[in-house]
């Protein structure tokens, strides 16, 4: 007999016929439990009334289930107590007890009961011995059947398998394993995960949730819909997934505890901002005391190395892919800043605490966040948590640093009126103005007001370096003034709302970890990709709110725009799939463009496509914006660079107003709030960190993940609720039972697969199949290889060519380690199929007397493995018996220009060269415009999205 551990390979072990009988039968309906586990509960650190410890309560309850013992017929040789009616037997040689499925279920119920704090009427706090014992029992409670069920359920979730297909899979493999029904599996997983969602009534139209001050309402005050149906049940409910037990579960997993140490290990260098932990907000918090509901607590922020920092993101999305209208939903997504930046936005590491149902966007967002607000207050005060690595109980604190989301969601969160008020900005109280004609009720906030009709009147200008900020305390002050105004007349209260821009208290304001004026940074994706870029395109092609070009000449004709669209569509096949999804004709199918598509097109394709087509100075103005966007995406940025960024943005906004707004009152509509939002980016970076740490591309991807679970058009929100609950339970299982290896993701890039090869001499270059081991280079290629080797050993080229091996294995692709690109050999790619081209590369070679690294671009033709002979060490010198990995490359005539710093084009290719494979830096894309090609190099130190499963590239066979 042996204890079933977490590392057992269920489903990959020997066949039942090869395993021992007892173990085979155990796999179906029994569990192995260490005898010492439940006995450890006897320690008494906490005394209950009547001198009864909590540990003794648990121990007694378990002992009632686990004693006395009886003999199982197939285990007659074991040391057994012969009392009838019990479900436990003992193996004296291994100190292991085996419990039947009936008793196992009761054991689980006991553990769950005590974990939930039910001690038969006693009110006590957790003690270390109890937690250690429960931890030890839990880690040995899973049966072989549990493993099969969990694996099957995980496969169903990850592959988006429907119920019918899941049942078909069960039947197809029932001769190998017994997989329970979905109902049984879900019930079992719920028990094992010890996770219980909470249900709150909400409006049928999702206007609000009946929480907090709305708890006693029977009718929605916004739409008038009844809360309950005729039978007394709620007409719609919001399912909230508590955050606290999920944070507590982190500390059940030693692997996760190690990952969470990123915050503690982070080293802040003054004058440099690399993450949220080097920005002003976090740095100012670490010396402050925590305040909850006005009470100043004894501890300071992040005084314990295990304290957690997190952000909340909200963003509505349409369920069925419509451009406008249709049912929607709004996820509430937690991002854990304690995790390293490279993994914190992986779907498995994001924490969804609920999805606000549709069919419409919520009118009272704060009511849905009320349960989360309560948890934030509790986490700030501290919650008891067991640390499995140190085997101790500590007070866990977690604090929200930032709120992310689209512009509308942020305005609802803050309770402000946005562009319908005199102060439309969420970051400052700069006064807006309206257009003088028409019924437009929107307030715009240009830096320079329109030219006055009266020549004696001074044209008003705002100083962009001295915009009046919204302060944290101004929200409460303004709302108090508005409340007093409402006492006079309702109309007067409305006028005050329009004047100050406030209408209700922000959703989360009980803990002082959150600054209402500065903890809501302008988010990169919504600012640039979803607003500024589409609006700039509309301005150029004459489709922006019916405006013409006025006194300027920035327009692009319809014929030219159609040509740009065709070139955009044609470019996709020459751009690696890791760069961007397939893009269509931007002139005809803009509806298919996502935020990522717009960003990629604008930053990398448009500089080539618009050259010579968008007149100067507008083209230069456009390039200045691209430069600004790239600066904002830097992983690391210094205070000097932020100051320079601020100068660039101020100049760009000034030119924008001059070119497009033209200080004309009738053109105020081009002075959108997002243009003004650019002015706040430098301060957001100083306070919150690099924009890549607070952008919400991960939310867009998570919404797509939720859409995959939709099965019903009449009850789509029930599908979404089931999806997030199932993944929450699986996540809890992974943490509590340390199942990360047993439930694998697609993250295999750093592992060496069976179709890959890596040599000690080239640890960063992972060769990939196909491989032609009998490849014979022709004379021309052999001569080029000899010229390269000549540089290394100085021997005559002809002699080297004659002594080189006749056969050199030819590999089809190479993968650069540590998250680098996958590059295919162009010669092999052309022989196999026409897919998206991932054979063009950037490579760097040391040239000149000063040995400067020079940048080249070209097509990787072949990857050759050259094994230098060992029989002539006098000739081969230090290369004797070594292995060379060589790249045959057809260079592009780019005149040594760097495409990360300037636009690089070429019209001709040069003769093929052979270099060491380590000179290859990364894969690049290309775009053809007329008769020349432009190089797309994304290797600069800026954040970028990649299109992968679990944030990791999938090899789809077309390119890597």
XYZ file of C-alpha atoms in Angstrom, residues 262-664:
403
model
C 7.634 39.373 -6.249
C 6.418 42.477 -4.415
C 8.708 41.918 -1.447
C 11.693 41.138 -3.665
C 11.102 44.141 -5.931
C 13.971 46.645 -5.750
C 13.015 50.280 -6.252
C 15.592 52.509 -7.926
C 14.861 56.212 -7.348
C 14.324 58.097 -10.582
C 13.188 54.978 -12.433
C 9.667 53.578 -12.743
C 9.464 49.884 -13.675
C 6.233 48.724 -12.050
C 3.467 49.912 -9.764
C 5.822 49.346 -6.832
C 8.237 52.023 -7.995
C 5.494 54.599 -8.648
C 4.500 57.406 -6.324
C 1.283 55.896 -4.961
C 2.790 52.688 -3.596
C 5.928 54.411 -2.349
C 3.839 56.942 -0.410
C 1.643 54.220 1.111
C 4.340 52.176 2.805
C 4.800 54.829 5.492
C 1.084 55.414 6.114
C -1.257 53.861 8.627
C -4.297 52.049 7.313
C -7.608 53.859 7.790
C -10.903 51.980 7.435
C -14.242 53.773 7.787
C -12.409 56.646 9.446
C -10.685 54.423 12.025
C -6.889 54.673 12.075
C -5.483 51.178 12.556
C -2.216 50.262 14.227
C -0.554 48.659 11.217
C 0.827 50.401 8.145
C 0.329 49.494 4.517
C 2.427 46.539 3.345
C 4.103 46.111 6.717
C 3.980 42.319 6.229
C 5.851 40.700 3.342
C 2.716 38.684 2.521
C 0.403 41.689 2.087
C -1.227 41.764 -1.338
C -1.716 44.686 -3.730
C -4.389 44.397 -6.389
C -6.405 46.372 -8.907
C -9.992 46.063 -10.107
C -11.039 46.303 -13.756
C -14.599 46.694 -15.050
C -15.689 46.851 -18.659
C -18.963 46.020 -20.381
C -19.097 43.881 -23.521
C -21.764 42.752 -25.971
C -22.517 39.054 -25.749
C -23.263 38.177 -29.337
C -20.738 40.157 -31.337
C -22.931 43.037 -32.409
C -21.357 46.404 -33.079
C -24.160 48.265 -31.337
C -27.034 47.208 -29.124
C -27.924 43.756 -27.894
C -27.537 42.164 -24.456
C -24.373 42.917 -22.527
C -22.512 41.875 -19.383
C -19.897 43.524 -17.167
C -17.144 41.401 -15.598
C -15.480 42.462 -12.340
C -11.881 41.322 -12.652
C -9.096 41.416 -10.054
C -5.436 41.726 -11.098
C -2.912 40.614 -8.491
C 0.085 42.972 -8.533
C 2.069 40.680 -6.222
C 2.570 38.341 -9.177
C 5.402 39.064 -11.635
C 4.311 41.293 -14.548
C 4.924 38.520 -17.061
C 2.189 36.289 -15.617
C -0.174 38.527 -13.670
C -2.547 38.953 -16.641
C -2.642 35.272 -17.609
C -6.254 34.119 -17.496
C -5.434 31.511 -14.844
C -4.075 34.268 -12.581
C -6.923 36.740 -12.998
C -9.658 36.588 -10.353
C -13.214 37.180 -11.509
C -15.420 38.158 -8.580
C -18.590 38.330 -10.637
C -20.252 39.227 -13.915
C -22.946 41.879 -13.731
C -25.760 40.526 -15.918
C -27.476 42.447 -18.706
C -29.407 43.088 -20.758
C -28.213 46.668 -20.159
C -25.284 48.368 -18.501
C -25.776 48.993 -14.752
C -26.955 52.426 -13.698
C -25.790 52.005 -10.098
C -22.436 50.252 -10.379
C -21.714 50.811 -6.689
C -24.606 48.587 -5.620
C -23.014 45.624 -7.387
C -19.689 46.406 -5.735
C -21.086 46.641 -2.217
C -20.071 43.045 -1.268
C -16.595 43.719 -2.640
C -16.406 46.973 -0.667
C -17.158 45.029 2.520
C -14.400 42.562 1.699
C -11.943 45.389 1.002
C -12.638 46.767 4.464
C -12.177 43.338 6.052
C -8.939 42.707 4.158
C -7.585 46.089 5.186
C -8.282 45.279 8.830
C -6.758 41.808 8.403
C -8.041 38.257 7.977
C -6.648 35.101 9.539
C -4.758 32.981 7.033
C -2.668 29.806 7.219
C 0.733 29.863 5.509
C 1.513 26.313 4.374
C 5.201 27.064 3.752
C 5.963 28.371 7.237
C 3.186 26.355 8.923
C 1.906 29.416 10.770
C -1.176 31.586 11.007
C -0.816 35.244 10.124
C -3.024 38.254 9.470
C -3.382 38.703 5.714
C -3.951 42.211 4.414
C -4.865 43.116 0.844
C -5.340 46.591 -0.585
C -6.802 47.913 -3.802
C -4.405 50.330 -5.468
C -6.111 51.148 -8.755
C -9.370 51.001 -10.669
C -9.190 50.243 -14.388
C -11.768 50.219 -17.151
C -13.276 52.151 -20.010
C -14.250 55.802 -19.686
C -17.934 55.131 -19.028
C -17.204 52.480 -16.391
C -14.815 54.815 -14.564
C -17.388 57.622 -14.568
C -19.997 55.261 -13.091
C -17.504 54.057 -10.525
C -16.716 57.621 -9.429
C -20.329 58.760 -9.602
C -19.531 61.683 -11.933
C -21.517 62.974 -14.902
C -18.690 63.065 -17.433
C -19.044 65.196 -20.560
C -22.580 66.259 -19.634
C -21.205 68.431 -16.808
C -19.153 71.593 -16.678
C -16.219 69.542 -15.303
C -16.161 66.497 -17.593
C -12.682 65.211 -16.702
C -12.205 62.607 -13.980
C -8.682 63.814 -13.180
C -9.090 67.604 -13.077
C -11.784 70.266 -12.723
C -10.955 72.139 -15.913
C -14.130 73.934 -17.091
C -15.676 72.871 -20.370
C -17.560 74.833 -23.026
C -20.422 73.978 -25.357
C -20.942 74.555 -29.023
C -22.968 77.718 -29.558
C -25.286 76.240 -32.184
C -27.490 73.175 -32.291
C -28.771 71.051 -29.435
C -25.399 69.602 -28.452
C -25.297 69.328 -24.652
C -21.737 68.000 -24.477
C -19.068 70.012 -22.723
C -15.674 70.096 -24.469
C -12.407 71.107 -22.855
C -9.869 72.466 -25.370
C -6.752 74.076 -23.981
C -7.526 77.169 -26.055
C -11.095 78.451 -26.282
C -12.605 79.435 -29.652
C -11.654 82.741 -31.174
C -13.947 85.389 -29.611
C -16.272 87.319 -31.878
C -15.383 90.542 -30.084
C -11.796 91.429 -31.077
C -11.323 93.209 -27.762
C -12.096 90.031 -25.824
C -9.101 87.950 -24.708
C -8.998 84.362 -25.960
C -8.991 82.102 -22.874
C -6.171 79.562 -22.563
C -5.438 76.884 -19.987
C -1.913 76.147 -18.825
C -1.473 72.367 -19.438
C 1.159 72.191 -16.686
C -1.163 73.675 -14.069
C -4.539 72.008 -14.596
C -6.596 72.145 -11.364
C -6.675 68.541 -10.043
C -9.573 66.666 -8.530
C -8.666 65.962 -4.932
C -9.708 62.965 -2.873
C -11.655 65.110 -0.414
C -13.421 67.155 -3.103
C -15.852 64.308 -3.800
C -17.357 64.384 -0.320
C -17.279 68.209 -0.217
C -19.045 68.606 -3.558
C -21.668 66.002 -2.732
C -22.415 67.750 0.554
C -22.979 71.020 -1.311
C -25.200 69.235 -3.841
C -27.211 67.569 -1.064
C -27.818 70.943 0.564
C -28.892 72.328 -2.811
C -31.414 69.525 -3.292
C -33.052 70.554 -0.044
C -33.882 73.877 -1.640
C -35.212 72.594 -4.956
C -34.643 69.531 -7.078
C -33.749 71.744 -10.017
C -31.098 73.576 -8.026
C -29.565 70.233 -7.035
C -29.380 69.218 -10.719
C -27.688 72.508 -11.579
C -25.102 71.895 -8.866
C -24.488 68.381 -10.221
C -23.825 69.862 -13.644
C -21.564 72.518 -12.153
C -19.365 70.204 -10.048
C -19.716 67.057 -12.135
C -20.574 64.852 -9.121
C -23.877 63.049 -8.672
C -23.243 60.286 -6.088
C -20.540 58.849 -3.849
C -17.879 56.687 -5.516
C -18.355 52.935 -5.323
C -15.302 52.185 -3.149
C -14.107 54.687 -0.584
C -13.935 52.966 2.812
C -10.165 52.282 2.768
C -7.530 54.967 2.326
C -5.489 52.839 -0.094
C -7.400 54.390 -2.961
C -7.094 58.016 -4.144
C -10.304 59.049 -5.891
C -8.604 61.671 -8.005
C -5.474 59.765 -9.056
C -5.960 56.001 -8.635
C -7.939 55.722 -11.864
C -5.289 56.148 -14.580
C -6.224 56.859 -18.176
C -5.997 53.407 -19.671
C -3.924 52.872 -22.834
C -6.260 50.612 -24.778
C -9.410 52.694 -24.350
C -7.563 55.979 -24.755
C -5.570 55.208 -27.904
C -6.811 52.021 -29.553
C -10.559 52.428 -29.079
C -10.940 56.190 -29.318
C -8.108 58.382 -30.583
C -7.019 56.107 -33.452
C -10.512 55.471 -34.936
C -11.331 59.180 -34.567
C -8.127 60.233 -36.326
C -8.972 57.908 -39.221
C -12.485 59.376 -39.415
C -11.022 62.870 -39.543
C -8.667 61.945 -42.392
C -11.337 60.282 -44.533
C -14.016 62.924 -43.835
C -16.402 60.841 -41.726
C -16.097 62.587 -38.374
C -19.467 64.010 -37.328
C -20.034 65.587 -40.738
C -17.025 67.914 -40.534
C -14.911 68.829 -43.533
C -11.234 69.785 -43.340
C -12.014 73.446 -42.680
C -9.081 75.706 -43.505
C -6.586 72.823 -43.389
C -5.792 70.067 -45.913
C -5.475 66.838 -43.932
C -7.952 64.787 -45.962
C -7.289 61.456 -47.700
C -9.297 60.838 -50.865
C -11.563 57.833 -51.237
C -9.428 56.236 -53.976
C -6.281 56.516 -51.901
C -8.053 55.135 -48.858
C -9.264 52.124 -50.870
C -5.687 51.499 -51.975
C -4.528 51.674 -48.358
C -7.210 49.134 -47.440
C -6.031 46.658 -50.072
C -2.406 47.004 -48.965
C -3.439 46.448 -45.349
C -5.252 43.223 -46.189
C -2.332 42.002 -48.317
C 0.170 42.687 -45.528
C -1.264 40.055 -43.168
C 0.477 37.111 -44.832
C 3.872 38.776 -44.309
C 3.323 39.525 -40.619
C 3.956 36.771 -38.017
C 0.827 35.612 -36.228
C 2.433 36.449 -32.865
C 2.377 40.131 -33.877
C -1.310 40.521 -34.682
C -4.387 38.603 -35.681
C -5.358 38.505 -39.323
C -6.479 41.947 -40.474
C -8.928 42.699 -43.252
C -9.381 45.661 -45.529
C -9.453 48.676 -43.222
C -11.302 50.702 -45.854
C -14.160 48.197 -46.103
C -14.248 46.108 -42.922
C -13.318 48.328 -40.003
C -16.028 46.632 -37.962
C -13.748 43.587 -37.738
C -10.871 45.593 -36.290
C -10.296 45.092 -32.582
C -8.470 47.484 -30.267
C -5.294 45.505 -30.829
C -5.768 45.612 -34.615
C -6.164 49.393 -34.578
C -3.088 49.830 -32.368
C -0.899 47.613 -34.552
C -2.092 49.200 -37.789
C -1.552 52.728 -36.481
C 1.871 52.132 -34.909
C 3.487 49.788 -37.424
C 1.644 49.813 -40.769
C 0.305 53.350 -41.081
C 3.765 55.021 -41.018
C 4.470 53.257 -44.311
C 0.929 53.383 -45.703
C 0.397 57.112 -45.066
C 3.826 58.259 -46.257
C 3.257 60.495 -49.282
C -0.510 60.128 -48.892
C -1.171 62.195 -45.769
C 0.150 65.672 -46.419
C 2.654 67.416 -44.179
C 2.548 68.731 -41.470
C -0.246 66.283 -40.633
C 1.906 63.234 -41.423
C 4.629 64.457 -39.064
C 1.955 65.163 -36.451
C 0.741 61.579 -36.862
C 4.298 60.232 -36.451
C 4.681 62.296 -33.289
C 1.651 60.512 -31.840
C 3.148 57.122 -32.741
C 6.329 58.178 -30.943
C 4.304 59.183 -27.880
C 2.460 55.867 -27.902
C 5.711 53.903 -27.975
C 7.160 55.912 -25.104
C 4.078 55.210 -22.990
C 4.541 51.477 -23.581
C 8.094 51.310 -22.261
C 8.542 48.726 -19.525
C 10.920 51.077 -17.743
C 10.845 54.854 -17.833
C 12.915 57.439 -16.003
C 11.672 60.676 -14.484
C 13.576 62.593 -17.174
C 11.793 60.602 -19.882
C 8.445 61.340 -18.247
C 9.225 65.054 -18.290
C 10.118 64.782 -21.996
C 6.922 62.810 -22.632
C 4.931 65.585 -20.972
C 6.535 68.154 -23.259
C 5.793 66.039 -26.351
C 2.146 65.515 -25.379
C 1.538 69.199 -24.695
C 3.023 70.102 -28.074
C 0.992 67.386 -29.830
C -2.313 68.455 -28.258
C -1.583 72.082 -29.189
C -0.937 71.101 -32.809
C -4.031 68.898 -32.825
C -6.205 71.827 -31.818
C -4.529 74.018 -34.463
C -4.947 71.457 -37.287
C -8.344 69.920 -36.552
C -10.232 72.168 -34.090
C -8.911 75.400 -35.684
C -10.272 77.371 -32.681
C -13.694 77.317 -34.332
